[in-house]
Tab-separated table of C-alpha atoms in Angstrom:
chain	number	residue	atom	x	y	z
A	228	UNK	CA	4.371	38.763	15.477
A	229	UNK	CA	7.343	40.789	15.744
A	230	UNK	CA	9.699	37.929	16.742
A	231	UNK	CA	8.619	35.671	14.131
A	232	UNK	CA	8.491	38.278	11.210
A	233	UNK	CA	12.554	39.081	12.199
A	234	UNK	CA	13.107	35.261	11.902
A	235	UNK	CA	11.383	35.419	8.680
A	236	UNK	CA	13.593	38.262	7.492
A	237	UNK	CA	16.578	36.617	8.609
A	238	UNK	CA	16.261	32.840	7.250
A	239	UNK	CA	16.261	33.126	3.179
A	240	UNK	CA	12.950	32.156	1.718
A	241	UNK	CA	14.817	29.423	-0.082
A	242	UNK	CA	15.590	27.532	3.227
A	243	UNK	CA	12.081	27.333	4.254
A	244	UNK	CA	11.334	25.532	0.946
A	245	UNK	CA	14.116	22.968	1.103
A	246	UNK	CA	13.220	22.040	4.840
A	247	UNK	CA	9.076	22.211	4.084
A	248	UNK	CA	10.023	19.687	0.918
A	249	UNK	CA	12.103	17.725	2.961
A	250	UNK	CA	9.834	17.093	5.850
A	251	UNK	CA	7.113	16.144	3.593
A	252	UNK	CA	9.162	13.571	1.633
A	253	UNK	CA	10.681	12.109	4.782
A	254	UNK	CA	7.231	11.385	6.290
A	255	UNK	CA	5.722	10.164	3.264
A	256	UNK	CA	8.097	7.883	2.287
A	257	UNK	CA	8.875	6.503	5.325
A	258	UNK	CA	5.005	6.175	6.248
A	259	UNK	CA	4.306	4.832	2.893
A	260	UNK	CA	6.838	2.047	3.074
A	261	UNK	CA	6.389	1.111	6.723
A	262	UNK	CA	2.911	1.153	6.641
A	263	UNK	CA	1.447	0.297	3.369
A	264	UNK	CA	4.292	-1.262	1.127
A	265	UNK	CA	6.354	-3.401	3.737
A	266	UNK	CA	4.715	-6.740	2.497
A	267	UNK	CA	5.338	-5.972	-0.941
A	268	UNK	CA	9.066	-5.145	-0.627
A	269	UNK	CA	9.572	-8.112	1.597
A	270	UNK	CA	8.323	-10.172	-1.143
A	271	UNK	CA	10.572	-8.232	-3.761
A	272	UNK	CA	13.522	-9.060	-1.398
A	273	UNK	CA	12.772	-12.484	-1.084
A	274	UNK	CA	12.339	-13.223	-4.732
A	275	UNK	CA	15.355	-11.177	-5.981
A	276	UNK	CA	17.570	-12.717	-3.407
A	277	UNK	CA	16.093	-16.154	-3.905
A	278	UNK	CA	15.104	-16.588	-0.325
A	279	UNK	CA	18.394	-15.685	1.357
A	280	UNK	CA	17.571	-12.580	3.071
A	281	UNK	CA	15.195	-10.834	5.018
A	282	UNK	CA	13.261	-7.546	4.837
A	283	UNK	CA	13.295	-5.549	8.085
A	284	UNK	CA	10.156	-3.124	8.072
A	285	UNK	CA	11.708	-0.260	9.976
A	286	UNK	CA	15.329	-0.694	8.612
A	287	UNK	CA	14.222	-1.156	5.285
A	288	UNK	CA	12.029	2.185	5.263
A	289	UNK	CA	14.631	4.255	6.855
A	290	UNK	CA	17.486	3.250	4.299
A	291	UNK	CA	15.341	3.661	1.217
A	292	UNK	CA	14.206	6.867	2.597
A	293	UNK	CA	17.453	7.765	3.334
A	294	UNK	CA	19.023	6.986	-0.199
A	295	UNK	CA	16.262	8.246	-2.035
A	296	UNK	CA	16.861	11.614	0.190
A	297	UNK	CA	20.524	11.473	-0.846
A	298	UNK	CA	19.634	10.998	-4.600
A	299	UNK	CA	17.654	14.581	-4.100
A	300	UNK	CA	20.658	16.100	-2.428
A	301	UNK	CA	22.789	15.163	-5.595
A	302	UNK	CA	19.921	16.501	-8.171
A	303	UNK	CA	19.680	19.761	-6.466
A	304	UNK	CA	23.564	19.591	-6.542
A	305	UNK	CA	23.874	19.395	-10.066
A	306	UNK	CA	20.765	21.393	-10.956
A	307	UNK	CA	20.354	24.067	-7.949
A	308	UNK	CA	16.713	25.091	-8.348
A	309	UNK	CA	15.386	26.655	-4.921
A	310	UNK	CA	12.190	28.771	-6.020
A	311	UNK	CA	8.788	27.435	-7.414
A	312	UNK	CA	10.214	24.546	-9.134
A	313	UNK	CA	12.371	23.027	-6.064
A	314	UNK	CA	9.935	20.372	-5.183
A	315	UNK	CA	10.832	18.459	-9.136
A	316	UNK	CA	14.117	17.821	-7.631
A	317	UNK	CA	12.245	14.830	-5.510
A	318	UNK	CA	11.014	13.304	-8.717
A	319	UNK	CA	13.788	11.013	-9.549
A	320	UNK	CA	13.490	9.670	-5.847
A	321	UNK	CA	9.781	9.406	-6.035
A	322	UNK	CA	10.020	7.816	-9.518
A	323	UNK	CA	12.196	5.085	-8.126
A	324	UNK	CA	9.972	4.813	-4.968
A	325	UNK	CA	7.165	3.976	-7.209
A	326	UNK	CA	9.172	1.303	-9.380
A	327	UNK	CA	10.567	-0.567	-6.340
A	328	UNK	CA	6.695	-0.440	-4.871
A	329	UNK	CA	5.362	-1.706	-7.970
A	330	UNK	CA	6.501	-5.085	-7.521
A	331	UNK	CA	4.522	-7.722	-9.005
A	332	UNK	CA	6.003	-11.550	-9.974
A	333	UNK	CA	5.234	-13.288	-12.640
A	334	UNK	CA	4.047	-16.871	-12.620
A	335	UNK	CA	7.392	-18.182	-12.797
A	336	UNK	CA	8.246	-15.956	-9.550
A	337	UNK	CA	10.683	-13.725	-11.693
A	338	UNK	CA	10.117	-10.003	-10.747
A	339	UNK	CA	9.781	-7.852	-13.857
A	340	UNK	CA	9.496	-4.060	-14.205
A	341	UNK	CA	6.982	-4.447	-17.032
A	342	UNK	CA	6.030	-1.090	-18.917
A	343	UNK	CA	8.957	0.802	-16.656
A	344	UNK	CA	11.325	-0.149	-19.462
A	345	UNK	CA	9.806	2.033	-21.834
A	346	UNK	CA	8.712	4.866	-19.224
A	347	UNK	CA	11.752	5.737	-17.734
A	348	UNK	CA	13.645	6.821	-20.715
A	349	UNK	CA	10.657	8.764	-21.849
A	350	UNK	CA	10.186	10.248	-18.279
A	351	UNK	CA	13.981	11.093	-18.303
A	352	UNK	CA	13.976	13.101	-21.403
A	353	UNK	CA	11.042	14.943	-20.408
A	354	UNK	CA	12.623	15.751	-16.855
A	355	UNK	CA	15.556	16.827	-18.324
A	356	UNK	CA	13.974	18.962	-20.342
A	357	UNK	CA	11.761	20.460	-17.764
A	358	UNK	CA	14.886	21.213	-15.365
A	359	UNK	CA	16.487	22.886	-18.273
A	360	UNK	CA	13.757	25.219	-18.492
A	361	UNK	CA	13.501	25.928	-15.014
A	362	UNK	CA	17.004	26.808	-14.689
A	363	UNK	CA	16.519	29.387	-17.356
A	364	UNK	CA	13.298	31.137	-15.981
A	365	UNK	CA	14.383	30.856	-12.140
A	366	UNK	CA	16.577	34.150	-12.309
A	367	UNK	CA	13.742	36.171	-13.269
A	368	UNK	CA	11.017	34.957	-11.034
A	369	UNK	CA	9.970	37.793	-9.062
A	370	UNK	CA	10.276	37.666	-5.185
A	371	UNK	CA	7.234	37.046	-3.480
A	372	UNK	CA	5.966	39.575	-0.585
A	373	UNK	CA	5.283	36.919	1.735
A	374	UNK	CA	8.123	34.679	3.416
A	375	UNK	CA	8.548	31.777	5.183
A	376	UNK	CA	5.763	28.879	5.557
A	377	UNK	CA	3.240	31.343	4.233
A	378	UNK	CA	5.118	32.081	1.522
A	379	UNK	CA	3.562	31.362	-2.183
A	380	UNK	CA	6.890	29.674	-3.202
A	381	UNK	CA	6.411	27.272	-0.308
A	382	UNK	CA	2.824	26.567	-0.810
A	383	UNK	CA	3.674	25.609	-4.533
A	384	UNK	CA	6.091	23.384	-3.695
A	385	UNK	CA	4.018	21.678	-1.345
A	386	UNK	CA	1.132	21.308	-4.071
A	387	UNK	CA	3.745	20.391	-6.637
A	388	UNK	CA	4.832	17.262	-3.903
A	389	UNK	CA	1.376	16.128	-3.108
A	390	UNK	CA	0.839	15.773	-6.927
A	391	UNK	CA	3.832	13.514	-7.064
A	392	UNK	CA	2.820	11.746	-3.786
A	393	UNK	CA	-0.477	10.719	-5.399
A	394	UNK	CA	1.054	9.570	-8.560
A	395	UNK	CA	3.226	7.105	-6.566
A	396	UNK	CA	0.102	5.763	-4.726
A	397	UNK	CA	-1.640	5.219	-8.266
A	398	UNK	CA	1.412	3.525	-10.214
A	399	UNK	CA	2.963	1.525	-7.282
A	400	UNK	CA	1.238	-1.740	-6.427
A	401	UNK	CA	-2.166	-1.208	-4.887
A	402	UNK	CA	-3.668	-4.643	-5.505
A	403	UNK	CA	-5.114	-5.210	-2.444
A	404	UNK	CA	-5.094	-8.895	-2.581
A	405	UNK	CA	-1.853	-9.028	-3.270
A	406	UNK	CA	-1.154	-6.780	-0.072
A	407	UNK	CA	-3.280	-9.682	1.814
A	408	UNK	CA	-1.070	-12.441	0.493
A	409	UNK	CA	2.070	-11.220	1.424
A	410	UNK	CA	0.895	-10.400	4.967
A	411	UNK	CA	-0.965	-13.899	5.551
A	412	UNK	CA	2.296	-15.492	4.030
A	413	UNK	CA	4.628	-13.836	6.640
A	414	UNK	CA	2.144	-14.876	9.300
A	415	UNK	CA	1.559	-18.328	8.125
A	416	UNK	CA	5.502	-18.857	7.955
A	417	UNK	CA	5.456	-18.157	11.752
A	418	UNK	CA	2.479	-20.596	12.278
A	419	UNK	CA	0.226	-17.720	13.423
A	420	UNK	CA	-2.902	-18.991	11.458
A	421	UNK	CA	-5.342	-17.367	13.588
A	422	UNK	CA	-3.875	-14.037	13.093
A	423	UNK	CA	-3.332	-14.799	9.408
A	424	UNK	CA	-7.202	-15.645	8.932
A	425	UNK	CA	-8.130	-11.975	10.246
A	426	UNK	CA	-6.264	-10.448	7.176
A	427	UNK	CA	-8.754	-8.989	4.599
A	428	UNK	CA	-11.580	-11.069	6.276
A	429	UNK	CA	-14.224	-7.755	5.598
A	430	UNK	CA	-12.587	-7.081	2.360
A	431	UNK	CA	-14.289	-8.827	-0.952
A	432	UNK	CA	-10.933	-8.580	-2.576
A	433	UNK	CA	-9.636	-12.126	-3.330
A	434	UNK	CA	-8.014	-14.015	-5.963
A	435	UNK	CA	-6.974	-17.891	-6.597
A	436	UNK	CA	-3.763	-17.479	-4.475
A	437	UNK	CA	-5.280	-15.771	-1.682
A	438	UNK	CA	-8.058	-18.361	-1.487
A	439	UNK	CA	-5.261	-20.926	-1.600
A	440	UNK	CA	-3.763	-19.130	1.227
A	441	UNK	CA	-6.979	-19.344	3.429
A	442	UNK	CA	-7.582	-22.666	2.348
A	443	UNK	CA	-4.088	-23.767	3.868
A	444	UNK	CA	-4.549	-21.549	7.124
A	445	UNK	CA	-8.264	-23.249	7.624
A	446	UNK	CA	-6.894	-26.805	7.157
A	447	UNK	CA	-3.802	-26.260	9.575
A	448	UNK	CA	-6.464	-24.831	12.124
A	449	UNK	CA	-8.752	-27.989	11.599
A	450	UNK	CA	-11.498	-25.415	10.173
A	451	UNK	CA	-11.496	-26.049	6.444
A	452	UNK	CA	-15.000	-27.327	6.285
A	453	UNK	CA	-16.324	-24.869	8.839
A	454	UNK	CA	-15.189	-21.688	7.563
A	455	UNK	CA	-13.847	-21.682	4.312
A	456	UNK	CA	-17.078	-19.848	2.514
A	457	UNK	CA	-16.914	-17.595	5.480
A	458	UNK	CA	-14.131	-15.523	3.043
A	459	UNK	CA	-14.971	-14.337	-0.800
A	460	UNK	CA	-13.933	-17.299	-3.285
A	461	UNK	CA	-12.094	-16.393	-6.511
A	462	UNK	CA	-14.619	-17.276	-9.258
A	463	UNK	CA	-13.937	-20.299	-11.199
A	464	UNK	CA	-11.614	-22.059	-8.907
A	465	UNK	CA	-11.671	-25.600	-8.921
A	466	UNK	CA	-8.673	-26.661	-7.005
A	467	UNK	CA	-7.123	-25.426	-3.942
A	468	UNK	CA	-3.365	-26.210	-4.107
A	469	UNK	CA	-0.773	-24.323	-6.139
A	470	UNK	CA	-0.656	-24.742	-9.854
A	471	UNK	CA	2.303	-22.178	-10.329
A	472	UNK	CA	0.010	-20.545	-12.763
A	473	UNK	CA	-3.312	-19.173	-11.337
A	474	UNK	CA	-2.161	-19.908	-7.671
A	475	UNK	CA	1.090	-19.420	-6.319
A	476	UNK	CA	2.838	-18.441	-2.719
A	477	UNK	CA	6.289	-16.111	-2.852
A	478	UNK	CA	7.111	-16.694	0.699
A	479	UNK	CA	6.009	-20.270	1.051
A	480	UNK	CA	7.495	-23.105	-1.051
A	481	UNK	CA	4.583	-24.665	-3.146
A	482	UNK	CA	5.988	-27.897	-2.363
A	483	UNK	CA	5.084	-27.416	1.452
A	484	UNK	CA	1.543	-26.274	0.637
A	485	UNK	CA	1.254	-29.760	-1.364
A	486	UNK	CA	2.926	-31.565	1.549
A	487	UNK	CA	0.502	-30.019	4.186
A	488	UNK	CA	-2.751	-30.822	1.592
A	489	UNK	CA	-1.477	-34.378	1.312
A	490	UNK	CA	-1.556	-35.277	5.048
A	491	UNK	CA	-4.571	-38.215	5.836
A	492	UNK	CA	-7.207	-35.480	7.240
A	493	UNK	CA	-6.221	-32.528	5.128
A	494	UNK	CA	-6.124	-34.634	1.937
A	495	UNK	CA	-9.862	-35.657	2.693
A	496	UNK	CA	-10.999	-32.051	3.611
A	497	UNK	CA	-9.172	-30.815	0.457
A	498	UNK	CA	-10.974	-33.346	-1.643
A	499	UNK	CA	-14.139	-32.613	-0.328
A	500	UNK	CA	-13.791	-28.634	-0.815
A	501	UNK	CA	-12.750	-29.318	-4.438
A	502	UNK	CA	-16.029	-31.134	-5.187
A	503	UNK	CA	-17.710	-28.304	-3.776
A	504	UNK	CA	-15.932	-25.640	-5.818
A	505	UNK	CA	-16.615	-27.770	-8.752
A	506	UNK	CA	-20.272	-28.051	-7.706
A	507	UNK	CA	-19.985	-32.032	-7.903
A	508	UNK	CA	-22.429	-32.742	-5.223
A	509	UNK	CA	-23.185	-36.316	-6.465
A	510	UNK	CA	-19.454	-37.436	-5.695
A	511	UNK	CA	-19.449	-34.978	-2.841
A	512	UNK	CA	-22.508	-36.836	-1.007
A	513	UNK	CA	-21.087	-40.316	-1.768
A	514	UNK	CA	-17.713	-39.375	-0.056
A	515	UNK	CA	-18.439	-36.938	2.780
A	516	UNK	CA	-20.727	-39.874	4.532
A	517	UNK	CA	-17.659	-42.152	4.571
A	518	UNK	CA	-15.181	-39.339	5.903
A	519	UNK	CA	-17.398	-37.569	8.499
A	520	UNK	CA	-20.209	-39.207	10.682
A	521	UNK	CA	-23.208	-36.966	10.462
A	522	UNK	CA	-23.015	-35.832	14.290
A	523	UNK	CA	-19.392	-34.121	13.454
A	524	UNK	CA	-20.431	-33.031	10.179
A	525	UNK	CA	-18.356	-29.387	9.461
A	526	UNK	CA	-20.918	-26.380	8.810
A	527	UNK	CA	-20.179	-26.279	4.887
A	528	UNK	CA	-20.495	-30.268	4.296
A	529	UNK	CA	-23.821	-30.255	6.151
A	530	UNK	CA	-25.118	-27.346	4.026
A	531	UNK	CA	-24.246	-28.915	0.827
A	532	UNK	CA	-25.992	-32.020	1.789
A	533	UNK	CA	-29.047	-30.165	2.678
A	534	UNK	CA	-28.800	-28.500	-0.712
A	535	UNK	CA	-28.412	-31.695	-2.689
A	536	UNK	CA	-31.008	-33.470	-0.812
A	537	UNK	CA	-33.357	-30.557	-1.784
A	538	UNK	CA	-32.597	-30.224	-5.282
A	539	UNK	CA	-32.100	-33.945	-6.083
A	540	UNK	CA	-35.578	-34.994	-4.312
A	541	UNK	CA	-33.663	-37.694	-1.758
A	542	UNK	CA	-35.183	-37.936	1.694
A	543	UNK	CA	-33.096	-36.054	4.357
A	544	UNK	CA	-31.225	-37.686	6.837
A	545	UNK	CA	-32.628	-37.598	10.388
A	546	UNK	CA	-29.283	-37.105	11.893
A	547	UNK	CA	-28.262	-34.007	9.807
A	548	UNK	CA	-28.550	-30.626	11.865
A	549	UNK	CA	-32.009	-29.397	12.172
A	550	UNK	CA	-30.667	-25.779	12.349
A	551	UNK	CA	-28.946	-26.088	9.032
A	552	UNK	CA	-32.186	-27.293	7.616
A	553	UNK	CA	-34.088	-24.353	8.830
A	554	UNK	CA	-31.474	-22.088	7.855
A	555	UNK	CA	-31.477	-23.131	4.270
A	556	UNK	CA	-35.681	-22.870	3.999
A	557	UNK	CA	-35.140	-19.254	5.338
A	558	UNK	CA	-32.310	-19.049	2.457
A	559	UNK	CA	-34.832	-20.151	-0.071
A	560	UNK	CA	-37.729	-18.542	0.897
A	561	UNK	CA	-35.686	-14.833	1.007
A	562	UNK	CA	-34.883	-15.806	-2.609
A	563	UNK	CA	-38.485	-16.237	-3.710
A	564	UNK	CA	-39.058	-12.844	-2.325
A	565	UNK	CA	-36.902	-10.956	-4.580
A	566	UNK	CA	-35.566	-10.875	-8.157
A	567	UNK	CA	-32.518	-10.453	-10.055
A	568	UNK	CA	-29.699	-8.323	-8.704
A	569	UNK	CA	-32.153	-7.615	-5.492
A	570	UNK	CA	-31.940	-11.316	-4.287
A	571	UNK	CA	-28.096	-11.473	-4.485
A	572	UNK	CA	-27.400	-8.557	-2.540
A	573	UNK	CA	-30.361	-9.364	0.296
A	574	UNK	CA	-29.065	-12.784	0.314
A	575	UNK	CA	-25.123	-11.692	0.444
A	576	UNK	CA	-26.128	-10.098	3.678
A	577	UNK	CA	-27.412	-13.034	5.555
A	578	UNK	CA	-25.897	-16.076	3.740
A	579	UNK	CA	-22.800	-14.760	1.886
A	580	UNK	CA	-21.117	-17.024	4.338
A	581	UNK	CA	-22.879	-20.267	3.296
A	582	UNK	CA	-22.191	-22.904	0.516
A	583	UNK	CA	-25.852	-22.411	-0.910
A	584	UNK	CA	-24.773	-18.765	-1.835
A	585	UNK	CA	-21.750	-19.663	-3.341
A	586	UNK	CA	-23.430	-22.529	-5.553
A	587	UNK	CA	-26.275	-20.173	-6.903
A	588	UNK	CA	-24.431	-16.796	-7.016
A	589	UNK	CA	-20.347	-17.620	-7.502
A	590	UNK	CA	-18.575	-19.134	-10.132
A	591	UNK	CA	-18.898	-19.468	-14.022
A	592	UNK	CA	-21.865	-21.522	-14.051
A	593	UNK	CA	-25.033	-20.529	-12.161
A	594	UNK	CA	-26.914	-23.328	-10.967
């Protein structure tokens, strides 16, 4: 259209490139921080401040994006590059964005930046060399025939921005279980146990700390023996209380979890669940009937009793839930109908939320 063509003629092509890259950076950085990495940054701020400050999702995303954008303006002022290499002036900002969202505390809850100590000097040297080369060749770059948003310069820079955005996603903290943990801890701190238990419930991602947090929320809701195996359980786990090595919380003090796990009824449930994780059904059977009358037996405890009675040859108690017994026989029937990995996949679909599936297919020792 003549009007748009006239505008394109009046506005320098480098202005289109600058504005396009700036918009792409602001949108990516803010969305990335606000929707994806907010919990990771909250954990990082909590650890680095010793729990004295609180990360606000919106304010944090805005201020970080603004700061990183001002850094880019400083870079482009020091090294004026406006043509095909303009997008690379955002590299330092995106590198810092990657580093601050690569938070992963060590077992003693001290944040380290890991291999970045080595990567940063190397990348700085390479980046400086690339900028020097770009400054030397930019005056000799030919002007493109097209202008504005459709110019080759603009699209080359957008492609470069997209590559750097992907690098941010690849090298930052993408641990699914860690993200779930941070979301759960924030909700548990607000006593929103039902909402916390919805986090990652359809995902198979887990780790010992996430399993511990789910046990904590279930116990607080009185559902530990009823729904614990509805969630994936970390393999090799034998205890459900933080040990500061394989299991740890960040926003919730370990002492709080241990204190609540030591309450009278919670203590009994934790003890019973630990026995199920250890697959010590002999001790479990002798203890559970003293803690729970059969008529009030939680789902997983009833499943464990049926399983134990079947394999030990002991007579089944008449007061056990007939539905649980019937489901167990269906489980055994389906297991005999298939073989190998097919068996496990088929059983997971129907019985993946039962103790029977955990006992036979999850853990270091398959029984």
